[in-house]
Tab-separated table of C-alpha atoms in Angstrom:
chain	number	residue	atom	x	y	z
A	1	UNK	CA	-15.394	5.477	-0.312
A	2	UNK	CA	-15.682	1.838	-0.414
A	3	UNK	CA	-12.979	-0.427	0.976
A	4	UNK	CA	-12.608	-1.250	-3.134
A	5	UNK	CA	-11.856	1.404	-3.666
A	6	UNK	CA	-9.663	2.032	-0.891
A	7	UNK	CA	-7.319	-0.905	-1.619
A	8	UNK	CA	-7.134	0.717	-5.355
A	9	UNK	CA	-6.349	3.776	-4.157
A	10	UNK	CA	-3.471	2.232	-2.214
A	11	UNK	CA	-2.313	-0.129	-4.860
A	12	UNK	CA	-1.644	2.623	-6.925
A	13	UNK	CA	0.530	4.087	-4.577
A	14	UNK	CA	2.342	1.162	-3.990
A	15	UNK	CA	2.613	1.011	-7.892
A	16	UNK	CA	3.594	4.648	-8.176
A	17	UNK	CA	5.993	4.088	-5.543
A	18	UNK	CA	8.081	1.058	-6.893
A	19	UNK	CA	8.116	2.718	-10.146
A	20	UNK	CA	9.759	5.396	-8.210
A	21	UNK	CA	12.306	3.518	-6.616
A	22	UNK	CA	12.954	2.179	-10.057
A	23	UNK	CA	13.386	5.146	-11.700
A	24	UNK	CA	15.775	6.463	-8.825
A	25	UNK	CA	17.423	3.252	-8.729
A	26	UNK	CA	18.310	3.681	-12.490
A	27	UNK	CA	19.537	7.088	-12.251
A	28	UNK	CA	22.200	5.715	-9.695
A	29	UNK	CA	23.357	3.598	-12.118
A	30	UNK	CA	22.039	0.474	-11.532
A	31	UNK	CA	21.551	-2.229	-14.351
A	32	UNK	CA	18.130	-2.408	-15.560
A	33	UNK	CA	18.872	-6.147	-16.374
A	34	UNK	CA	20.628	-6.814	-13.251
A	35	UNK	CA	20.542	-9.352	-10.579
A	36	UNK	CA	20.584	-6.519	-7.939
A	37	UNK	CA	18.004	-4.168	-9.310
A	38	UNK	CA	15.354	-7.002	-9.662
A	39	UNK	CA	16.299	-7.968	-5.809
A	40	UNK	CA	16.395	-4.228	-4.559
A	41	UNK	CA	12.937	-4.292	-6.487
A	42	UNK	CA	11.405	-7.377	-5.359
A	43	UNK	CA	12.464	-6.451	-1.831
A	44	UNK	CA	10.796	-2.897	-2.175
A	45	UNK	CA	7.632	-4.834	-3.524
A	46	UNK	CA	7.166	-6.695	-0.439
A	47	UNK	CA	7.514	-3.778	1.728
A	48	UNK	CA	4.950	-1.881	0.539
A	49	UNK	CA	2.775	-4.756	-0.360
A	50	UNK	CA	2.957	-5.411	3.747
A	51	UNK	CA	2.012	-2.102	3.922
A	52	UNK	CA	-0.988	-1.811	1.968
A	53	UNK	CA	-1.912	-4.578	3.517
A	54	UNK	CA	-1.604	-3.191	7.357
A	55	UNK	CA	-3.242	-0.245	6.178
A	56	UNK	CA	-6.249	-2.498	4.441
A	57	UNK	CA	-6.418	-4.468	7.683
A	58	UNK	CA	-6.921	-1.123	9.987
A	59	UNK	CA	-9.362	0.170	7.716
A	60	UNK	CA	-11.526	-3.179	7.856
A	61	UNK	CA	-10.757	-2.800	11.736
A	62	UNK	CA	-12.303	0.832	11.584
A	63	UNK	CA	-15.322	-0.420	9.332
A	64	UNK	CA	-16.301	-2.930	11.447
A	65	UNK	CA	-15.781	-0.826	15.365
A	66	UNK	CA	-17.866	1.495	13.523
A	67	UNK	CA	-20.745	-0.670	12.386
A	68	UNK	CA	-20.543	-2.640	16.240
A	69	UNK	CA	-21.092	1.064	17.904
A	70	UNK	CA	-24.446	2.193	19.101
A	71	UNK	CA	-25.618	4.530	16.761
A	72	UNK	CA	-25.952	8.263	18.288
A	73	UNK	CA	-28.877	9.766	19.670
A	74	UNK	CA	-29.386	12.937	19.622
A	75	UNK	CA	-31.409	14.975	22.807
């Protein structure tokens, strides 16, 4: 896996997530065209925007320890 495709893979989580929230967020009641879903939403998106990005950032940190190690040798 590429890291591409890595950060795909993780923005559709993120995506499948916040429509998650939205959907559970509805079924509480809240107003789909309401000041306070679109902030609970927008605050939601952030979080797990920050999150894919940590993750991306620790796989990039992972790629590059790995391609700075001495390969192995075998004996």
């Amino acid at each position: 896996m590429t890291l591409d495709e890595a950060n795909a893979e993780l923005c559709r989580h993120r995506d499948l997530a916040l429509t998650a929230y939205g959907h559970r967020l509805l079924a509480q009641g809240a107003d789909i065209h309401g000041e306070e879903f679109r902030a609970d939403l927008a605050k939601y998106a952030g979080e797990l925007e920050a999150w894919r990005r940590k993750a991306m950032d620790r796989l990039r940190q992972f790629v590059q320890a790995m391609m700075e190690r001495p390969p192995a040798t075998l004996h």
